[in-house]
Structure formats: structure tokens, C-alpha cells
């Protein structure tokens, strides 16, 4: 016969029975605790939006114009050293993240073992390259900023219930950035190469406007009519900014990335072809075509068709120079961010070609990843990209709008880095998105992946 004195009663009820009126006090403490959790969770989900606001609004308005010249053809390159604002912002965000994780340590999710080890191996190896880097102090300093940024994003992904809880505040930040850049037309003069907005270069405005356009399209898929209206108003403003900035590449990618993402989502649903497999299947013929597999046609013809210049505005010479130095250290590379922009120690500084000597990177993220980290870093990074694609593949099934946005962002970064170096280089919006996707791909929330 069961012991009736030890009946299975919830502890909170039993405590209330034992304390009498004290039970009401226990209930009030529980309610206050839940309110505190809700407040902390909402704060955690805002952290990626705060990072985005820093890159899109705070940094350019406070510091950017004093660090990067608008035209590399004149004057020496100004080194982008970490400013006071960086030294306050990134450690502060990381400290806030640690506090939130400690406060909610019983509710946080966890990370997948394989994905976590892959990220640790990648960033750990980038740190290890300081042992043979040309400028080891610069390698460690710049890498530390990205590590702090990564830590600052962790609470959002471990505490959020849905991906929309993170993406919606980020959309509002992009909407504000669009409004500020539209307003800047009245006070900022157009340069000879295009309108820069509040940024130091017209390409930065183009890149941020394109990303804002992707978020505006995402806003149109939400049920909240206020978000949809804001997204509808943002789209024409984004197109206008892209046109006056003369950022044709960004305009093209803003159109192509969502269209390709929608196509990929349709293939995923209809033919049940996973996104990583689809990416590999489409990459092989594209690489064959651009690599000269078809007689009389290669990447120079594409450049001539798009820009009227078969050299991608001088990039091919930089790519040849970069490829030659990759061949010197093919496995280990020259050190993370320890080749370009490090002064006389850089092999580029000794070149008589002023464009190569002044360039801040090779204008190709894949080449720079191999140049700085060798085939080891490039291989680890491409594995991370495929891991992100697997996560997005699951996200599309649960939230098509968020899945298409993340697919668009992934395609945008992959294509952007064909002509520019953006991965872990500089204060860019796409680096926030890249790290957000990295962490999202390895996060398990309440027994399932974050969706």
C-alpha cells in the first residue's frame, strides 16, 4: 500500500501547505522570477540588433570617416586600429552576455558537439597563426574583436525561443539605418564615384542598403501589419540608395539573392533536395564555366559583360599577386590579417604597382582566407558554410520567411566575397550576420535546433 504521507504533490504546493500564508509569498516570488526571466530573455534577443546598430549607425557616425579614405588612389592608407569605442563596446557586450548567461544558466540551451568543435578549431587555428604571422600583435588584436563579438551573440541564441525573436529587432535597426541615410542626402555630398551616405565609401552604403533590402523582404512575410508596412516603405528607399550610390553589384545581389533563395526553398520543398547538396551541385558547373571549361568563355567575359572591363576594375592583377603568395605558404598561410595593411612588413608594400601596394585586401574573400590561413583555414571555413546551410535547410521547413532571409544572407556573403573581402575583415554588417549564422547552426534550444 502506498505511503499516503508521501503523496506526489508539487513542491511549491507542499511548501505552501506547510507555510500557510507563506505560500502566497512563494507564489509572488515565482511571478517576480518569471518577470525577471522575461526581461532578461528580451534583453538577450536584442543583443544582435545592438551589434547591428553599432556597425550600421554608431561606428560610421562616430569613427569611420577618420579611418578609411574614400578614394585609395590618393594619399596613404590609414591603418584601421581599434578605437576607444571598440575597446569599450566589444568587451562591454561580452561582459553583459556573460552576466545574462550566469543569470539564466538553468534555462539556456546548449551547443552541438561537432559544430562547437568545428568553430573552436577554426578560430583557434586563426589565433595559432600568430606564431608565424608577419604582425602577430595585429593578428591577436583583430581576432580578439571577433571573438568578443561572437561571445556577445551567444545569449540571444541560447535564450530565444524562435529565430523571429532575434530577426525582428534587427529589421528595425536596418529600417532606421535606411532612414538616416536617406536623410543624409541633404547634408552629404556625392563623391566622384557615388553617394557614400553616412559611410566612408559608396560601396559600404551599397552593402548595408542591400542587407537592409533583404530584411525588408523578410518583413513582408511577417503577420504583424506594422512590420509589413515598414518593410514595404523600406524597399523603394533601399533601391533609391543603391542607385545614387552607384553600387551596381550590391543592387544586383539584392535582387538575385532573394530570388535564388526562393528558388532554393521551392526545390527544397518540392524535390526534397537539401540546401547544402543543392549548393554543391550548382557550384560545380558555375566553377567549370568561370574557370574556362567552355572554350572562349571564362570570368573575363563575365566581367566584360557586367562592367565593360575584363579585369574586374583591376582586381585580376591583385588576384595574380595573391595567388603567387598563397603558393609560397599554401598550407598555413601568412597569419590572420597579417598580410595587407600592416606597413612595410607586408610584401604588398614593396610593390611598385600603387593599387596593389595600397589595397586593404585582395578583393576576394576566398583568396584572402587561403592567403592568411592557408588551406587549413579555408577548408575549416567551407565546412562551417555547409553546416550553416544544413541549419537553414531545417529552418525553411519551420519558418519559410526566416529561412529565405537566412538563405539570402548566406548567398549574399558567398557572392560578395567573390569580388570583395568581407569575411572577418573590418567593421561590416555582414560579419554580424555571418557569426549569427555560425552560432545558430550549432545551437540546440530545448532539445531542438533554434528555428
XYZ file of C-alpha atoms in Angstrom:
451
model
C 0.000 0.000 0.000
C 1.407 3.415 -0.902
C 2.536 5.714 1.854
C -0.136 8.436 1.847
C 2.091 10.671 3.921
C 4.477 10.979 0.946
C 1.909 11.694 -1.761
C 3.272 13.019 -5.067
C 2.497 16.725 -4.600
C 4.373 19.544 -6.355
C 6.990 21.060 -4.097
C 5.579 24.574 -4.421
C 2.142 23.379 -3.254
C 3.637 21.368 -0.429
C 5.659 24.346 0.704
C 2.538 26.494 0.590
C 0.629 23.963 2.725
C 3.452 23.878 5.256
C 3.872 27.644 5.457
C 0.248 28.644 5.217
C 0.233 32.320 4.367
C 3.844 31.952 3.322
C 2.621 30.115 0.232
C 1.294 33.373 -1.182
C 4.726 34.898 -0.683
C 6.287 31.944 -2.538
C 3.879 32.455 -5.441
C 4.731 36.166 -5.643
C 8.424 35.283 -5.704
C 7.764 32.856 -8.557
C 5.901 35.517 -10.548
C 8.692 38.035 -9.961
C 11.233 35.443 -11.030
C 9.333 34.786 -14.237
C 9.102 38.524 -14.952
C 12.848 38.786 -14.429
C 13.414 35.901 -16.817
C 11.194 37.524 -19.447
C 13.097 40.789 -19.134
C 16.468 39.086 -19.412
C 15.349 36.969 -22.348
C 14.109 40.044 -24.220
C 17.387 41.812 -23.487
C 19.298 38.791 -24.770
C 17.342 38.711 -28.037
C 18.195 42.384 -28.585
C 21.963 41.834 -28.467
C 22.351 41.017 -32.206
C 20.312 44.121 -33.059
C 22.585 46.213 -30.812
C 25.639 44.820 -32.628
C 23.989 45.595 -35.954
C 23.234 49.156 -34.823
C 26.871 49.587 -33.837
C 28.105 48.571 -37.289
C 25.410 50.334 -39.312
C 24.948 53.538 -37.292
C 27.221 54.168 -34.308
C 30.619 53.299 -35.804
C 30.159 55.213 -39.090
C 28.714 58.293 -37.389
C 31.432 58.452 -34.732
C 34.612 56.973 -36.201
C 34.501 55.612 -39.729
C 35.382 58.740 -41.681
C 38.611 59.126 -39.738
C 39.870 55.624 -40.546
C 39.256 54.711 -44.187
C 39.745 57.145 -47.079
C 37.010 57.339 -49.695
C 39.487 57.052 -52.574
C 42.501 54.736 -52.373
C 44.114 56.350 -55.395
C 45.322 59.347 -53.382
C 47.226 59.520 -50.147
C 48.482 56.734 -47.888
C 46.202 54.133 -46.412
C 45.142 54.967 -42.875
C 45.505 51.978 -40.602
C 42.236 50.819 -39.044
C 43.410 50.458 -35.463
C 40.853 49.633 -32.762
C 39.437 52.903 -31.486
C 38.349 53.770 -27.983
C 34.754 52.987 -28.873
C 35.753 49.460 -29.900
C 37.670 48.926 -26.679
C 34.573 49.882 -24.723
C 31.830 48.340 -26.843
C 33.030 44.800 -27.541
C 34.238 43.941 -24.014
C 31.097 45.565 -22.607
C 28.825 43.447 -24.783
C 30.791 40.308 -23.933
C 30.554 41.094 -20.194
C 26.803 41.683 -20.469
C 26.466 38.359 -22.282
C 28.322 36.501 -19.542
C 26.095 38.098 -16.882
C 22.949 37.050 -18.761
C 24.226 33.509 -19.203
C 25.033 33.217 -15.495
C 21.634 34.611 -14.502
C 19.814 32.171 -16.810
C 22.172 29.226 -16.541
C 19.294 26.838 -15.733
C 17.269 27.810 -18.818
C 19.864 28.206 -21.521
C 20.161 25.769 -24.372
C 23.343 24.074 -25.473
C 25.595 23.698 -28.479
C 26.047 20.706 -30.744
C 29.307 18.913 -30.073
C 30.563 18.622 -33.648
C 29.596 22.158 -34.646
C 31.114 23.620 -31.490
C 34.371 21.755 -32.051
C 34.431 22.980 -35.655
C 34.054 26.621 -34.580
C 36.668 26.230 -31.843
C 39.058 24.602 -34.310
C 38.574 27.396 -36.858
C 39.011 30.356 -34.512
C 41.687 28.545 -32.523
C 43.684 27.964 -35.678
C 43.355 31.634 -36.675
C 44.834 32.504 -33.285
C 47.585 29.948 -33.778
C 48.677 31.680 -36.992
C 50.050 34.481 -34.802
C 53.032 32.171 -34.172
C 54.258 32.730 -37.753
C 52.398 35.918 -38.691
C 54.236 38.948 -40.058
C 52.480 41.107 -37.455
C 51.475 38.772 -34.583
C 50.219 41.555 -32.311
C 47.848 42.736 -35.036
C 46.662 39.165 -35.613
C 45.729 38.685 -31.964
C 44.244 42.172 -31.573
C 41.956 41.904 -34.572
C 40.958 38.316 -33.826
C 40.065 39.257 -30.243
C 37.446 41.723 -31.519
C 35.687 38.969 -33.462
C 35.859 36.575 -30.520
C 34.252 39.217 -28.297
C 31.601 39.819 -30.951
C 30.919 36.088 -31.061
C 30.548 35.912 -27.275
C 28.175 38.864 -27.375
C 25.772 36.944 -29.623
C 25.629 33.753 -27.557
C 22.817 34.662 -25.073
C 20.382 35.563 -27.854
C 20.744 32.179 -29.496
C 20.658 30.180 -26.264
C 17.678 32.008 -24.740
C 15.496 32.832 -27.760
C 12.509 30.595 -28.446
C 12.249 31.486 -32.137
C 14.548 32.936 -34.753
C 11.971 35.657 -35.377
C 12.576 36.992 -31.857
C 16.125 37.827 -32.975
C 15.485 38.871 -36.574
C 12.634 41.292 -35.958
C 14.670 43.790 -33.846
C 17.435 43.518 -36.438
C 14.968 44.540 -39.131
C 14.039 47.685 -37.195
C 17.727 48.612 -36.955
C 18.131 48.279 -40.723
C 14.998 50.394 -41.223
C 16.428 53.171 -39.027
C 19.748 52.977 -40.902
C 17.918 53.387 -44.213
C 16.031 56.408 -42.864
C 19.247 58.027 -41.582
C 20.990 57.518 -44.924
C 18.029 58.944 -46.810
C 18.122 61.990 -44.517
C 21.876 62.322 -45.092
C 21.231 63.181 -48.753
C 20.528 66.733 -47.594
C 23.932 67.195 -45.926
C 26.377 64.720 -47.523
C 27.870 65.490 -50.929
C 28.109 62.888 -53.663
C 31.693 61.885 -54.485
C 33.085 61.256 -57.940
C 32.435 57.538 -57.541
C 28.975 57.700 -55.956
C 26.987 58.745 -52.890
C 28.503 57.354 -49.644
C 25.683 58.232 -47.216
C 26.915 58.285 -43.621
C 29.730 55.886 -44.510
C 33.247 56.427 -45.762
C 32.740 54.751 -49.134
C 29.844 54.290 -51.503
C 30.371 50.505 -51.529
C 29.733 50.400 -47.779
C 26.429 52.173 -48.294
C 25.628 49.747 -51.093
C 26.389 46.704 -48.959
C 24.363 47.946 -45.971
C 21.472 49.028 -48.184
C 21.411 45.617 -49.851
C 21.280 43.849 -46.471
C 18.523 46.246 -45.369
C 16.674 45.264 -48.538
C 16.905 41.575 -47.619
C 15.443 42.338 -44.183
C 12.706 44.465 -45.767
C 11.670 41.496 -47.907
C 11.648 39.376 -44.755
C 9.385 41.946 -43.075
C 6.800 41.437 -45.810
C 6.401 37.803 -44.703
C 5.503 38.663 -41.076
C 1.989 38.645 -39.657
C 2.392 41.982 -37.830
C 0.992 44.649 -40.162
C 3.313 47.309 -38.693
C 6.352 45.272 -39.675
C 4.930 44.646 -43.151
C 4.196 48.345 -43.708
C 7.704 49.307 -42.561
C 9.213 46.724 -44.888
C 7.065 47.975 -47.778
C 8.266 51.546 -47.177
C 11.910 50.487 -46.857
C 12.149 48.729 -50.208
C 11.862 51.776 -52.516
C 14.188 53.748 -50.212
C 16.754 50.937 -50.416
C 16.566 50.841 -54.209
C 16.978 54.632 -54.313
C 20.073 54.484 -52.097
C 21.594 51.742 -54.238
C 21.013 53.772 -57.386
C 22.518 57.028 -56.124
C 25.441 55.197 -54.549
C 26.145 53.625 -57.957
C 26.603 50.260 -56.250
C 25.552 48.103 -59.173
C 26.972 44.931 -57.651
C 25.013 45.380 -54.418
C 21.848 46.200 -56.350
C 22.255 43.076 -58.440
C 22.845 40.884 -55.394
C 19.853 42.344 -53.562
C 17.701 41.238 -56.479
C 19.381 37.907 -57.194
C 19.897 36.649 -53.616
C 16.195 36.594 -52.585
C 15.162 35.219 -55.990
C 17.737 32.426 -55.740
C 16.767 31.790 -52.108
C 13.118 31.472 -53.107
C 14.119 29.066 -55.869
C 16.198 27.018 -53.420
C 13.316 26.915 -50.920
C 10.978 25.738 -53.689
C 13.385 22.996 -54.721
C 13.784 22.044 -51.061
C 10.043 21.639 -50.598
C 9.169 20.093 -53.957
C 12.130 17.872 -54.772
C 13.403 17.345 -51.206
C 16.952 18.298 -52.205
C 18.811 19.604 -49.169
C 20.294 23.091 -49.460
C 23.955 22.036 -48.960
C 23.621 19.438 -51.717
C 21.938 21.969 -53.986
C 24.736 24.494 -53.325
C 27.417 21.956 -54.250
C 25.504 20.818 -57.342
C 25.154 24.400 -58.604
C 28.704 25.412 -57.662
C 30.396 22.746 -59.763
C 29.026 23.861 -63.178
C 29.493 27.542 -62.245
C 33.146 26.933 -61.348
C 33.597 24.915 -64.547
C 32.118 27.735 -66.635
C 34.012 30.606 -64.995
C 37.233 28.609 -64.880
C 37.405 28.398 -68.670
C 35.855 24.958 -69.096
C 33.968 26.220 -72.121
C 36.372 27.278 -74.892
C 36.297 31.018 -75.481
C 34.419 31.847 -72.268
C 35.663 32.500 -68.729
C 35.398 35.016 -65.870
C 36.867 37.796 -68.041
C 33.877 37.579 -70.355
C 31.524 37.883 -67.377
C 33.410 40.950 -66.169
C 33.312 42.495 -69.633
C 29.574 41.875 -69.843
C 28.821 43.316 -66.398
C 31.254 46.217 -66.067
C 32.778 46.681 -69.515
C 36.200 45.827 -68.030
C 37.616 42.291 -68.374
C 39.838 42.781 -65.296
C 37.018 43.417 -62.795
C 38.322 47.001 -62.418
C 41.915 45.906 -61.851
C 41.178 43.033 -59.475
C 42.734 40.358 -61.660
C 46.224 41.774 -61.089
C 45.677 41.669 -57.317
C 44.392 38.094 -57.615
C 47.533 37.033 -59.501
C 49.710 38.642 -56.833
C 47.674 36.970 -54.068
C 47.755 33.546 -55.743
C 51.546 33.762 -56.069
C 51.927 34.397 -52.324
C 49.416 31.667 -51.448
C 51.706 29.286 -53.327
C 54.570 30.272 -51.025
C 52.687 29.169 -47.895
C 49.830 27.009 -49.185
C 49.103 25.069 -46.007
C 49.485 27.529 -43.131
C 49.166 30.976 -44.716
C 50.809 34.227 -43.666
C 48.788 34.828 -40.492
C 45.275 36.095 -39.828
C 45.021 39.703 -41.075
C 48.810 39.838 -41.146
C 49.474 40.491 -44.812
C 47.595 43.569 -46.032
C 47.704 46.930 -44.284
C 50.480 46.127 -41.828
C 53.001 48.665 -43.132
C 56.468 47.973 -44.565
C 56.440 44.355 -43.329
C 53.856 43.432 -45.948
C 55.145 42.051 -49.284
C 52.485 44.217 -50.947
C 54.126 47.386 -49.616
C 57.213 46.659 -51.712
C 55.258 46.529 -54.966
C 55.665 49.341 -57.487
C 52.042 48.894 -58.558
C 50.343 51.503 -56.362
C 46.958 49.785 -56.477
C 48.425 46.571 -55.051
C 50.545 48.495 -52.545
C 47.555 50.472 -51.259
C 44.806 47.872 -51.335
C 43.496 46.781 -47.897
C 42.789 43.224 -49.128
C 42.782 41.106 -52.266
C 39.139 41.881 -53.101
C 38.260 38.195 -52.813
C 37.322 36.608 -49.504
C 38.219 33.083 -50.617
C 41.715 34.108 -51.699
C 42.291 36.099 -48.514
C 41.161 33.190 -46.356
C 43.725 30.979 -48.112
C 46.369 33.725 -48.041
C 46.073 34.366 -44.318
C 45.179 30.913 -43.003
C 46.225 28.569 -45.782
C 44.231 25.574 -46.968
C 43.642 24.586 -43.343
C 41.634 27.725 -42.549
C 39.843 27.703 -45.911
C 38.805 24.054 -45.501
C 37.511 24.622 -41.969
C 35.608 27.691 -43.082
C 33.938 25.920 -46.018
C 32.870 23.156 -43.619
C 31.273 25.847 -41.449
C 29.445 27.216 -44.516
C 27.997 23.769 -45.241
C 26.995 23.437 -41.577
C 25.155 26.775 -41.840
C 23.399 25.523 -44.968
C 22.202 22.408 -43.108
C 20.737 24.613 -40.365
C 18.994 26.865 -42.890
C 17.630 23.754 -44.587
C 15.773 22.878 -41.370
C 14.770 26.486 -40.742
C 12.968 26.728 -44.093
C 10.582 23.941 -43.051
C 9.576 25.705 -39.817
C 9.600 29.385 -40.835
C 9.780 29.946 -44.588
C 10.256 33.719 -44.243
C 13.169 33.434 -41.821
C 14.631 30.582 -43.864
C 14.547 32.591 -47.085
C 16.134 35.572 -45.302
C 18.970 33.443 -43.934
C 19.434 31.767 -47.324
C 19.586 35.221 -48.924
C 22.151 36.393 -46.362
C 24.287 33.291 -46.908
C 24.165 33.666 -50.693
C 24.907 37.371 -50.370
C 28.068 36.739 -48.330
C 29.193 33.947 -50.649
C 28.778 36.120 -53.731
C 30.020 39.328 -52.101
C 33.318 37.670 -51.279
C 33.937 36.815 -54.910
C 34.693 40.488 -55.592
C 35.391 41.866 -52.085
C 36.914 40.575 -48.867
C 34.314 40.731 -46.152
C 34.725 37.590 -44.036
C 36.283 38.624 -40.724
C 37.655 41.805 -42.263
C 36.703 45.203 -40.924
C 33.641 46.601 -39.214
C 30.966 45.226 -41.528
C 27.326 44.329 -41.125
C 27.787 41.032 -42.916
C 30.218 39.879 -40.197
C 27.412 40.150 -37.638
C 25.198 38.063 -39.919
C 27.984 35.548 -40.546
C 28.629 34.970 -36.847
C 24.916 34.894 -36.108
C 24.525 32.111 -38.673
C 27.585 30.291 -37.317
C 26.202 30.176 -33.785
C 22.644 29.468 -34.917
C 23.862 26.414 -36.798
C 25.263 24.820 -33.622
C 22.586 25.896 -31.130
C 20.172 23.413 -29.596
C 17.302 25.021 -27.703
C 15.109 22.795 -25.528
C 16.091 19.647 -27.370
C 15.790 21.070 -30.890
C 17.617 23.412 -33.204
C 16.771 27.108 -32.948
C 14.138 27.906 -35.599
